[in-house]
């Protein structure tokens, strides 16, 4: 946005044609992602909630991670504990943008089920052991940075969850039809 010379003693913002077109394209993209729904935004929602069921530990967690215009540090710490490496017990900070993706995926799919967690944070040791076992994990997996999660929803087909994640266009999306889960991360936009 640029500024015009003051007229009548007031500065007025001027939007260039390029800025206007980019803003319209962004709004159209948001509408295409989720027709009839508004995606989570700090200005539009007072609270964002995540709900998880961990398939390996049997634990459940449902809590707000955002409220009153900010992330809730105590609850983010509880998410860090829940998404720990269940094999070693090691914790890592989980990227709040990953939680925002999950929140928006719940809105986009209309799901009311908790996310079934297959894999959250993975320690470098766990990742290396899984790779050595031929699991196909990336050597620099974003799971080791708290920026990736493998999930499914009981009330939404994983292929639908994958499509919604692709439409969000906020990071990597992997679809694993056999084991029936979707990988989402906050890295570069890509898919497999």
mmCIF file of C-alpha atoms in Angstrom:
data_model
loop_
_atom_site.group_PDB
_atom_site.id
_atom_site.type_symbol
_atom_site.label_atom_id
_atom_site.label_comp_id
_atom_site.label_asym_id
_atom_site.label_seq_id
_atom_site.Cartn_x
_atom_site.Cartn_y
_atom_site.Cartn_z
ATOM 1 C CA UNK A 1 0.000 0.000 0.000
ATOM 2 C CA UNK A 2 1.321 3.451 -0.809
ATOM 3 C CA UNK A 3 0.395 6.872 0.511
ATOM 4 C CA UNK A 4 -0.778 9.883 -1.476
ATOM 5 C CA UNK A 5 0.241 13.394 -0.704
ATOM 6 C CA UNK A 6 -1.991 14.850 1.995
ATOM 7 C CA UNK A 7 -5.289 16.190 0.701
ATOM 8 C CA UNK A 8 -7.366 18.424 2.943
ATOM 9 C CA UNK A 9 -4.827 17.794 5.717
ATOM 10 C CA UNK A 10 -5.277 13.976 5.768
ATOM 11 C CA UNK A 11 -3.147 11.126 4.412
ATOM 12 C CA UNK A 12 -5.138 8.594 2.416
ATOM 13 C CA UNK A 13 -4.028 5.052 1.636
ATOM 14 C CA UNK A 14 -3.896 4.159 -2.044
ATOM 15 C CA UNK A 15 -3.945 0.545 -3.128
ATOM 16 C CA UNK A 16 -2.194 -0.219 -6.397
ATOM 17 C CA UNK A 17 -3.921 -2.334 -9.042
ATOM 18 C CA UNK A 18 -1.459 -5.161 -8.338
ATOM 19 C CA UNK A 19 -2.163 -5.065 -4.581
ATOM 20 C CA UNK A 20 -5.916 -5.005 -5.248
ATOM 21 C CA UNK A 21 -5.733 -8.031 -7.572
ATOM 22 C CA UNK A 22 -3.571 -9.952 -5.075
ATOM 23 C CA UNK A 23 -6.050 -9.230 -2.275
ATOM 24 C CA UNK A 24 -8.991 -10.338 -4.439
ATOM 25 C CA UNK A 25 -7.162 -13.533 -5.408
ATOM 26 C CA UNK A 26 -6.449 -14.298 -1.748
ATOM 27 C CA UNK A 27 -10.109 -13.832 -0.829
ATOM 28 C CA UNK A 28 -11.236 -15.964 -3.758
ATOM 29 C CA UNK A 29 -8.775 -18.672 -2.726
ATOM 30 C CA UNK A 30 -10.114 -18.668 0.815
ATOM 31 C CA UNK A 31 -13.674 -18.970 -0.491
ATOM 32 C CA UNK A 32 -12.673 -21.865 -2.762
ATOM 33 C CA UNK A 33 -11.014 -23.682 0.127
ATOM 34 C CA UNK A 34 -14.102 -23.779 2.224
ATOM 35 C CA UNK A 35 -17.268 -22.437 0.614
ATOM 36 C CA UNK A 36 -19.672 -21.035 3.160
ATOM 37 C CA UNK A 37 -17.123 -21.229 5.990
ATOM 38 C CA UNK A 38 -14.733 -18.732 7.459
ATOM 39 C CA UNK A 39 -11.269 -20.040 8.189
ATOM 40 C CA UNK A 40 -9.722 -19.414 11.582
ATOM 41 C CA UNK A 41 -8.290 -15.973 12.030
ATOM 42 C CA UNK A 42 -7.175 -14.195 15.181
ATOM 43 C CA UNK A 43 -9.517 -11.323 14.370
ATOM 44 C CA UNK A 44 -12.522 -13.577 13.701
ATOM 45 C CA UNK A 45 -12.417 -16.265 16.393
ATOM 46 C CA UNK A 46 -12.092 -15.775 20.130
ATOM 47 C CA UNK A 47 -11.002 -19.347 20.764
ATOM 48 C CA UNK A 48 -9.401 -22.194 18.800
ATOM 49 C CA UNK A 49 -9.555 -25.732 20.122
ATOM 50 C CA UNK A 50 -7.647 -28.894 19.226
ATOM 51 C CA UNK A 51 -8.840 -32.380 20.038
ATOM 52 C CA UNK A 52 -6.583 -35.433 19.846
ATOM 53 C CA UNK A 53 -6.622 -39.162 20.440
ATOM 54 C CA UNK A 54 -3.162 -40.765 20.383
ATOM 55 C CA UNK A 55 -3.364 -44.159 18.672
ATOM 56 C CA UNK A 56 -0.204 -45.487 20.384
ATOM 57 C CA UNK A 57 -0.750 -44.312 23.970
ATOM 58 C CA UNK A 58 -4.550 -44.266 24.161
ATOM 59 C CA UNK A 59 -4.431 -40.727 25.594
ATOM 60 C CA UNK A 60 -7.016 -38.045 24.813
ATOM 61 C CA UNK A 61 -6.545 -34.267 24.851
ATOM 62 C CA UNK A 62 -9.036 -31.515 24.037
ATOM 63 C CA UNK A 63 -8.232 -27.924 24.889
ATOM 64 C CA UNK A 64 -8.145 -24.380 23.565
ATOM 65 C CA UNK A 65 -4.680 -23.365 22.372
ATOM 66 C CA UNK A 66 -5.663 -19.841 21.294
ATOM 67 C CA UNK A 67 -7.903 -17.369 23.070
ATOM 68 C CA UNK A 68 -8.411 -13.644 23.544
ATOM 69 C CA UNK A 69 -6.158 -12.831 20.593
ATOM 70 C CA UNK A 70 -3.111 -14.868 21.594
ATOM 71 C CA UNK A 71 -1.703 -18.372 21.892
ATOM 72 C CA UNK A 72 -2.137 -19.864 25.363
ATOM 73 C CA UNK A 73 1.374 -20.849 26.569
ATOM 74 C CA UNK A 74 0.225 -23.266 29.295
ATOM 75 C CA UNK A 75 -2.012 -25.146 26.877
ATOM 76 C CA UNK A 76 0.644 -25.143 24.147
ATOM 77 C CA UNK A 77 2.937 -26.829 26.676
ATOM 78 C CA UNK A 78 0.253 -29.487 27.259
ATOM 79 C CA UNK A 79 0.101 -30.071 23.480
ATOM 80 C CA UNK A 80 3.925 -30.404 23.440
ATOM 81 C CA UNK A 81 3.640 -33.121 26.114
ATOM 82 C CA UNK A 82 0.806 -34.905 24.348
ATOM 83 C CA UNK A 83 2.597 -34.961 20.970
ATOM 84 C CA UNK A 84 5.887 -36.125 22.537
ATOM 85 C CA UNK A 85 7.913 -38.941 21.005
ATOM 86 C CA UNK A 86 5.919 -41.782 22.567
ATOM 87 C CA UNK A 87 8.861 -44.175 22.113
ATOM 88 C CA UNK A 88 11.394 -42.111 24.109
ATOM 89 C CA UNK A 89 9.204 -39.693 26.064
ATOM 90 C CA UNK A 90 11.187 -36.777 24.621
ATOM 91 C CA UNK A 91 9.233 -33.528 24.211
ATOM 92 C CA UNK A 92 9.669 -30.724 21.691
ATOM 93 C CA UNK A 93 7.904 -27.440 21.085
ATOM 94 C CA UNK A 94 5.123 -27.934 18.524
ATOM 95 C CA UNK A 95 4.761 -25.189 15.925
ATOM 96 C CA UNK A 96 1.493 -23.322 16.678
ATOM 97 C CA UNK A 97 1.005 -22.881 12.915
ATOM 98 C CA UNK A 98 0.599 -26.675 12.745
ATOM 99 C CA UNK A 99 -2.240 -26.442 15.262
ATOM 100 C CA UNK A 100 -3.777 -23.654 13.174
ATOM 101 C CA UNK A 101 -3.682 -25.981 10.152
ATOM 102 C CA UNK A 102 -5.427 -28.717 12.095
ATOM 103 C CA UNK A 103 -8.033 -26.272 13.392
ATOM 104 C CA UNK A 104 -8.751 -25.071 9.864
ATOM 105 C CA UNK A 105 -8.833 -28.636 8.523
ATOM 106 C CA UNK A 106 -11.504 -29.458 11.088
ATOM 107 C CA UNK A 107 -13.540 -26.471 9.852
ATOM 108 C CA UNK A 108 -12.967 -27.337 6.193
ATOM 109 C CA UNK A 109 -14.013 -30.976 6.610
ATOM 110 C CA UNK A 110 -16.836 -30.375 9.086
ATOM 111 C CA UNK A 111 -15.383 -33.043 11.378
ATOM 112 C CA UNK A 112 -16.506 -33.383 14.969
ATOM 113 C CA UNK A 113 -14.059 -36.202 15.800
ATOM 114 C CA UNK A 114 -10.691 -35.788 17.495
ATOM 115 C CA UNK A 115 -7.612 -36.094 15.300
ATOM 116 C CA UNK A 116 -6.222 -39.595 15.663
ATOM 117 C CA UNK A 117 -2.474 -39.047 16.050
ATOM 118 C CA UNK A 118 -0.217 -41.592 14.379
ATOM 119 C CA UNK A 119 2.976 -39.578 14.836
ATOM 120 C CA UNK A 120 3.670 -36.150 16.309
ATOM 121 C CA UNK A 121 7.168 -35.182 17.409
ATOM 122 C CA UNK A 122 9.873 -37.740 16.638
ATOM 123 C CA UNK A 123 13.304 -37.537 18.234
ATOM 124 C CA UNK A 124 16.297 -37.823 15.896
ATOM 125 C CA UNK A 125 17.011 -41.257 17.416
ATOM 126 C CA UNK A 126 13.487 -42.507 16.714
ATOM 127 C CA UNK A 127 13.525 -41.074 13.206
ATOM 128 C CA UNK A 128 16.880 -42.752 12.470
ATOM 129 C CA UNK A 129 15.635 -46.100 13.821
ATOM 130 C CA UNK A 130 12.472 -45.924 11.703
ATOM 131 C CA UNK A 131 14.545 -45.031 8.620
ATOM 132 C CA UNK A 132 16.899 -47.928 9.288
ATOM 133 C CA UNK A 133 13.878 -50.220 9.437
ATOM 134 C CA UNK A 134 12.873 -49.157 5.918
ATOM 135 C CA UNK A 135 9.943 -46.972 6.957
ATOM 136 C CA UNK A 136 10.717 -44.292 4.373
ATOM 137 C CA UNK A 137 11.037 -41.414 6.853
ATOM 138 C CA UNK A 138 12.927 -38.358 5.598
ATOM 139 C CA UNK A 139 16.391 -37.874 7.065
ATOM 140 C CA UNK A 140 15.492 -34.265 7.880
ATOM 141 C CA UNK A 141 11.878 -34.942 8.783
ATOM 142 C CA UNK A 142 9.902 -31.959 10.046
ATOM 143 C CA UNK A 143 8.577 -34.301 12.747
ATOM 144 C CA UNK A 144 11.974 -33.769 14.438
ATOM 145 C CA UNK A 145 11.304 -30.009 14.553
ATOM 146 C CA UNK A 146 7.749 -30.199 15.902
ATOM 147 C CA UNK A 147 6.460 -28.991 12.531
ATOM 148 C CA UNK A 148 4.712 -32.164 11.263
ATOM 149 C CA UNK A 149 2.009 -34.556 12.315
ATOM 150 C CA UNK A 150 0.447 -37.730 10.871
ATOM 151 C CA UNK A 151 -3.301 -37.937 11.533
ATOM 152 C CA UNK A 152 -6.655 -39.317 10.492
ATOM 153 C CA UNK A 153 -10.264 -38.501 11.427
ATOM 154 C CA UNK A 154 -12.870 -41.143 12.297
ATOM 155 C CA UNK A 155 -15.690 -39.236 10.587
ATOM 156 C CA UNK A 156 -13.849 -38.074 7.421
ATOM 157 C CA UNK A 157 -12.173 -40.254 4.781
ATOM 158 C CA UNK A 158 -8.422 -39.667 4.713
ATOM 159 C CA UNK A 159 -8.606 -38.845 1.001
ATOM 160 C CA UNK A 160 -11.022 -35.997 1.854
ATOM 161 C CA UNK A 161 -8.711 -34.814 4.645
ATOM 162 C CA UNK A 162 -5.813 -34.871 2.168
ATOM 163 C CA UNK A 163 -7.784 -32.829 -0.371
ATOM 164 C CA UNK A 164 -8.694 -30.254 2.274
ATOM 165 C CA UNK A 165 -5.045 -29.983 3.336
ATOM 166 C CA UNK A 166 -3.969 -29.530 -0.292
ATOM 167 C CA UNK A 167 -6.562 -26.779 -0.726
ATOM 168 C CA UNK A 168 -5.266 -24.962 2.353
ATOM 169 C CA UNK A 169 -1.857 -24.843 0.655
ATOM 170 C CA UNK A 170 0.068 -24.145 3.863
ATOM 171 C CA UNK A 171 2.775 -26.793 3.830
ATOM 172 C CA UNK A 172 3.575 -30.360 2.955
ATOM 173 C CA UNK A 173 0.812 -32.929 2.551
ATOM 174 C CA UNK A 174 1.446 -36.660 2.311
ATOM 175 C CA UNK A 175 -1.257 -39.256 1.760
ATOM 176 C CA UNK A 176 -0.760 -42.825 2.937
ATOM 177 C CA UNK A 177 -3.750 -44.843 1.741
ATOM 178 C CA UNK A 178 -2.575 -48.248 3.062
ATOM 179 C CA UNK A 179 -2.027 -47.264 6.694
ATOM 180 C CA UNK A 180 -4.795 -44.661 6.244
ATOM 181 C CA UNK A 181 -3.356 -41.365 7.439
ATOM 182 C CA UNK A 182 -2.404 -37.924 6.197
ATOM 183 C CA UNK A 183 0.840 -36.113 6.954
ATOM 184 C CA UNK A 184 0.650 -32.313 7.272
ATOM 185 C CA UNK A 185 3.512 -29.978 8.049
ATOM 186 C CA UNK A 186 4.461 -26.308 8.109
ATOM 187 C CA UNK A 187 7.311 -26.635 5.620
ATOM 188 C CA UNK A 188 7.300 -25.661 1.942
ATOM 189 C CA UNK A 189 4.117 -26.374 0.000
ATOM 190 C CA UNK A 190 4.503 -29.813 -1.641
ATOM 191 C CA UNK A 191 2.670 -33.129 -1.768
ATOM 192 C CA UNK A 192 3.251 -36.830 -2.196
#
